[in-house]
PDB file of C-alpha atoms in Angstrom:
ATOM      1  CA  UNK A 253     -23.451 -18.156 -93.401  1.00  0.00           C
ATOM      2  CA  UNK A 254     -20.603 -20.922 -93.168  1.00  0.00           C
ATOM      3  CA  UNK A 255     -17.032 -19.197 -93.091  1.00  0.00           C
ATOM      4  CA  UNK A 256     -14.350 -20.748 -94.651  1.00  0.00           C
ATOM      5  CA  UNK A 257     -11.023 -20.640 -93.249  1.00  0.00           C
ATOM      6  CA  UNK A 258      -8.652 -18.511 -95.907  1.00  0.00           C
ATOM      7  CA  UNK A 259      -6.632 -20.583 -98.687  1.00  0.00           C
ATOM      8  CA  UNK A 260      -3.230 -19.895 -98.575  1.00  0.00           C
ATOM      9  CA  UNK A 261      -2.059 -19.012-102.036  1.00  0.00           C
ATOM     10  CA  UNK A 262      -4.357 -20.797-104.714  1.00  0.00           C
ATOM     11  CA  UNK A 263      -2.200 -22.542-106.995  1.00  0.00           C
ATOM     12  CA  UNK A 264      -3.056 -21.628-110.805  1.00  0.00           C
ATOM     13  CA  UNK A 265      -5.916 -19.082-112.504  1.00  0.00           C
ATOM     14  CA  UNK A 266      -9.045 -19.483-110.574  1.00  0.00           C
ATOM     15  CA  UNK A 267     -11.481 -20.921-113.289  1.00  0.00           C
ATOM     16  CA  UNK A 268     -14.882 -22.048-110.902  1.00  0.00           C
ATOM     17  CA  UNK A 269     -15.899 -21.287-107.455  1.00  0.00           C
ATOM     18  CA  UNK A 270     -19.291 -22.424-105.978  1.00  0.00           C
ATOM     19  CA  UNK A 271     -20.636 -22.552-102.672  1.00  0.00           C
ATOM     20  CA  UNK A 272     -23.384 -25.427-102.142  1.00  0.00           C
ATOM     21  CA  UNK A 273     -24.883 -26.672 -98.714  1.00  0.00           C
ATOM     22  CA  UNK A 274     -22.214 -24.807 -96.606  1.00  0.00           C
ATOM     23  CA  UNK A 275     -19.078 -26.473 -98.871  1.00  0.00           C
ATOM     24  CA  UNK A 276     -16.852 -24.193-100.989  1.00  0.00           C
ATOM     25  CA  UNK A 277     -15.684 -25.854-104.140  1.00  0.00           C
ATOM     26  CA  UNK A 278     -12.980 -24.029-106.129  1.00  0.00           C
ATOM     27  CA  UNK A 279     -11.055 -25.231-109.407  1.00  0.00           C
ATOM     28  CA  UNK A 280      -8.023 -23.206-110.818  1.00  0.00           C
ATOM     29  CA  UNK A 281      -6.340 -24.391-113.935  1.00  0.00           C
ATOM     30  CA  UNK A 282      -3.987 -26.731-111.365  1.00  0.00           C
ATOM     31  CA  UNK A 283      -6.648 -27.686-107.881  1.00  0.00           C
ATOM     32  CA  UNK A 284      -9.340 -28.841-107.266  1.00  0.00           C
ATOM     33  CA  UNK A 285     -10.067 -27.311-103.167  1.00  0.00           C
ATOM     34  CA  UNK A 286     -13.361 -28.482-101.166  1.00  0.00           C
ATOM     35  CA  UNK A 287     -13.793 -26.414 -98.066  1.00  0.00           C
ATOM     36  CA  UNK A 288     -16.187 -27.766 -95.255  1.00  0.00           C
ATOM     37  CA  UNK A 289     -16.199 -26.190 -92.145  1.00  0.00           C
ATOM     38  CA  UNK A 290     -12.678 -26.069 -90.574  1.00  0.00           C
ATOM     39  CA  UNK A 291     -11.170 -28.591 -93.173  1.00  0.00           C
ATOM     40  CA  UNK A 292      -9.782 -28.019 -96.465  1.00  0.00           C
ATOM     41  CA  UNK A 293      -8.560 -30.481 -98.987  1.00  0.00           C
ATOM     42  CA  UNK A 294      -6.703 -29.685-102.088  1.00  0.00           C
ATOM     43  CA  UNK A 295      -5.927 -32.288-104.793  1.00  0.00           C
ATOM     44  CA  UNK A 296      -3.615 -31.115-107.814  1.00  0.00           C
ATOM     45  CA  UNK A 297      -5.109 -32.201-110.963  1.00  0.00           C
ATOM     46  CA  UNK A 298      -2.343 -33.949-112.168  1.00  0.00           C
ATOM     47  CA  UNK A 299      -2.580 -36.335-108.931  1.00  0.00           C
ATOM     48  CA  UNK A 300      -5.946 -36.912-109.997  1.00  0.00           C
ATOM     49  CA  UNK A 301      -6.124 -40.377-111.585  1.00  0.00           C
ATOM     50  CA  UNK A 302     -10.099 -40.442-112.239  1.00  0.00           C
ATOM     51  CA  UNK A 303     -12.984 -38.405-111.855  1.00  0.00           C
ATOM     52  CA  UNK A 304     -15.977 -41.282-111.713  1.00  0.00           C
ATOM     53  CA  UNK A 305     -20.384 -40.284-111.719  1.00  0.00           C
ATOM     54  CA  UNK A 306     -20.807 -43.005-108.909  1.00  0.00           C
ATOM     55  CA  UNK A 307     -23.919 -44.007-107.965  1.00  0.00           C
ATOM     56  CA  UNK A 308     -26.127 -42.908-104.596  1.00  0.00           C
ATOM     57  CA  UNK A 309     -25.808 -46.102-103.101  1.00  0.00           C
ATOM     58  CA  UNK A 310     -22.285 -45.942-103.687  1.00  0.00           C
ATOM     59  CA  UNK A 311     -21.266 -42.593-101.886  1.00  0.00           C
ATOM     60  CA  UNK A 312     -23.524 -43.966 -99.047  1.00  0.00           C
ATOM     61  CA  UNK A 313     -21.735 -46.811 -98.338  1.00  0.00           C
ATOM     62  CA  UNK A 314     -18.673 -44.483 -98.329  1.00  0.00           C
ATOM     63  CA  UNK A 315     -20.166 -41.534 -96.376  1.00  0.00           C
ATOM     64  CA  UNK A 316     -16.876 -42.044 -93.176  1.00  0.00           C
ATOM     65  CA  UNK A 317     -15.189 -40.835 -96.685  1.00  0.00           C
ATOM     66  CA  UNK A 318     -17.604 -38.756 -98.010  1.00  0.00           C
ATOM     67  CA  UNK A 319     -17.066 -34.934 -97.918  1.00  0.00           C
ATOM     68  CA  UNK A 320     -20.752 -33.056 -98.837  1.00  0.00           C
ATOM     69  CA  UNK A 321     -22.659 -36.262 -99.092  1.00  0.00           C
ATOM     70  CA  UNK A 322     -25.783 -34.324 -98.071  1.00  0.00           C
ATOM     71  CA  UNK A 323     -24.914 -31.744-100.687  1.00  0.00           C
ATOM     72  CA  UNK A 324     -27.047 -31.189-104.104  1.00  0.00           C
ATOM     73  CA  UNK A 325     -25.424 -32.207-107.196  1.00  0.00           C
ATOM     74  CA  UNK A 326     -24.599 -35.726-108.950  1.00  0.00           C
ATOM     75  CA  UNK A 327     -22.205 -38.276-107.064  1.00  0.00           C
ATOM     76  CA  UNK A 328     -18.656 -38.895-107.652  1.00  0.00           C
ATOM     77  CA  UNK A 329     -15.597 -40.622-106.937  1.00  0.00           C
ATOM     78  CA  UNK A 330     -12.355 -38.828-107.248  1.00  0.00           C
ATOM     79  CA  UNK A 331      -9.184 -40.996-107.640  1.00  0.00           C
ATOM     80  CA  UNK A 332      -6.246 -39.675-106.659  1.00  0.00           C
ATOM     81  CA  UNK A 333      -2.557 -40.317-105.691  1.00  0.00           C
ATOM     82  CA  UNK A 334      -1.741 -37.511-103.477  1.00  0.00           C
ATOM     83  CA  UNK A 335      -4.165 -35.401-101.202  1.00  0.00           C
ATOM     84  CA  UNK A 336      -3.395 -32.865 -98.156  1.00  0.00           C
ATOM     85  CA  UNK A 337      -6.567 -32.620 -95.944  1.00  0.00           C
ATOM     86  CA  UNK A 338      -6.102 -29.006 -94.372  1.00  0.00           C
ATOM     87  CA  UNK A 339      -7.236 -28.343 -90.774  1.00  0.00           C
ATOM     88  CA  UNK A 340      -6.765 -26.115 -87.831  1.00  0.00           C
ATOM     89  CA  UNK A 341      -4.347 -29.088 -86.396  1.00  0.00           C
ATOM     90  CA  UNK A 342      -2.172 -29.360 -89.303  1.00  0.00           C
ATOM     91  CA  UNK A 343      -2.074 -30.811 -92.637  1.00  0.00           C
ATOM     92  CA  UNK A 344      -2.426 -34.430 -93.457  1.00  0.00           C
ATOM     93  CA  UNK A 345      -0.839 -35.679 -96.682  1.00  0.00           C
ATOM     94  CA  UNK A 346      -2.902 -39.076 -98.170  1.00  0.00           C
ATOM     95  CA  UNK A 347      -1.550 -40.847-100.602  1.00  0.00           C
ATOM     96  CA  UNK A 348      -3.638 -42.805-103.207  1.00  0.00           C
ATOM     97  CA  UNK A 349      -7.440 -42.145-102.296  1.00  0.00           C
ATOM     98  CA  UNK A 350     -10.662 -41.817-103.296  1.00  0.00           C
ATOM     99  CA  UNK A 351     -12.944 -38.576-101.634  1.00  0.00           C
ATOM    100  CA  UNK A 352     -16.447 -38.693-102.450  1.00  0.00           C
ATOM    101  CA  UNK A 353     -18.762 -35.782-102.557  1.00  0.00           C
ATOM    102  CA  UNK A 354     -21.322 -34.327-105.301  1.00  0.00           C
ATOM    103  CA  UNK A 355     -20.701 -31.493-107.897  1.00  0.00           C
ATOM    104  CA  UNK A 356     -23.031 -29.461-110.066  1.00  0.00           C
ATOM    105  CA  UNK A 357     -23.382 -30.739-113.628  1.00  0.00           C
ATOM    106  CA  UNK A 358     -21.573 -27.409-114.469  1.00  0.00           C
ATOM    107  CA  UNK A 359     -18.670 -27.868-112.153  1.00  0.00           C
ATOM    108  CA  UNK A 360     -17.735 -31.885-112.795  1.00  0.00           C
ATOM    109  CA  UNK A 361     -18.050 -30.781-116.942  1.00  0.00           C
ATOM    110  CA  UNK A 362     -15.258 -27.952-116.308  1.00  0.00           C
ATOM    111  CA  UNK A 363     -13.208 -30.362-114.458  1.00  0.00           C
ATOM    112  CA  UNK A 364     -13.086 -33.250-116.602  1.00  0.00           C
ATOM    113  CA  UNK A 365     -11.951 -30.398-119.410  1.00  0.00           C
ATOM    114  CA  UNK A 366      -9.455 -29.475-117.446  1.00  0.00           C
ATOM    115  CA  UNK A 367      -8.209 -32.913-115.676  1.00  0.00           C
ATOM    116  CA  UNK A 368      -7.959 -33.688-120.350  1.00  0.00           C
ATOM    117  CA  UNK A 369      -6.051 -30.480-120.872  1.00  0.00           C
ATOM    118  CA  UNK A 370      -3.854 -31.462-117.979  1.00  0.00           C
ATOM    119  CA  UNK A 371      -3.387 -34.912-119.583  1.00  0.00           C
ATOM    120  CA  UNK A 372      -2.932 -33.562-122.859  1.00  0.00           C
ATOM    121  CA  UNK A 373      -0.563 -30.759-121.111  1.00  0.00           C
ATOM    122  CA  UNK A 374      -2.397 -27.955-123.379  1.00  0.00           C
ATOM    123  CA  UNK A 375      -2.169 -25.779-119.681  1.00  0.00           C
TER     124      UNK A 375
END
């Protein structure tokens, strides 16, 4: 069993948590956090300028920025303008990325409502 390290104070209600091929993904009403191993990274949704289904070939060509690549679920690309990329050296703050990895059908569909609610600012 993979242990995560702890999140330090989850920002928002925690809305959907799923573990998958040793990666923790978590949403709350205001993150998106994708644990793998000893690294975290958190994205606030309203840094996040696109949530993209990408194709295979495309998060293989990508996979040095890939995080779960080998992961079940469908492929995407998320754009964003400001991530921190948590580890046991410090924090690393990114500005205007894009982190691939795969999410459950069920996961990416609760996102994209809440990355529209954001927009819409009906949080």
């Amino acid at each position: 069993m993979t242990r995560f390290p702890k999140v330090e104070s989850l920002r928002g209600e925690l809305k959907r948590s799923e573990i998958r091929c040793g990666i923790r993904y978590q949403l709350t009403t205001r993150e998106f956090i994708l644990q793998r191993e000893q690294r975290t990274y958190r994205i606030a949704l309203e840094d996040i300028l696109g949530l993209i289904e990408c194709s295979d070939e495309e998060l293989a060509r990508e996979t040095h920025r890939a995080v779960g690549g080998h992961a079940t679920g469908k492929p995407y690309k998320i754009v964003t303008s400001l991530l921190y990329q948590v580890s046991p050296s410090g924090v690393i703050e990114q500005t205007f990325v894009s982190l691939y990895t795969r999410l459950s059908p069920a996961f990416a569909t609760h996102m994209a409502k809440l990355l529209a609610a954001v927009l819409t600012h009906e949080l």
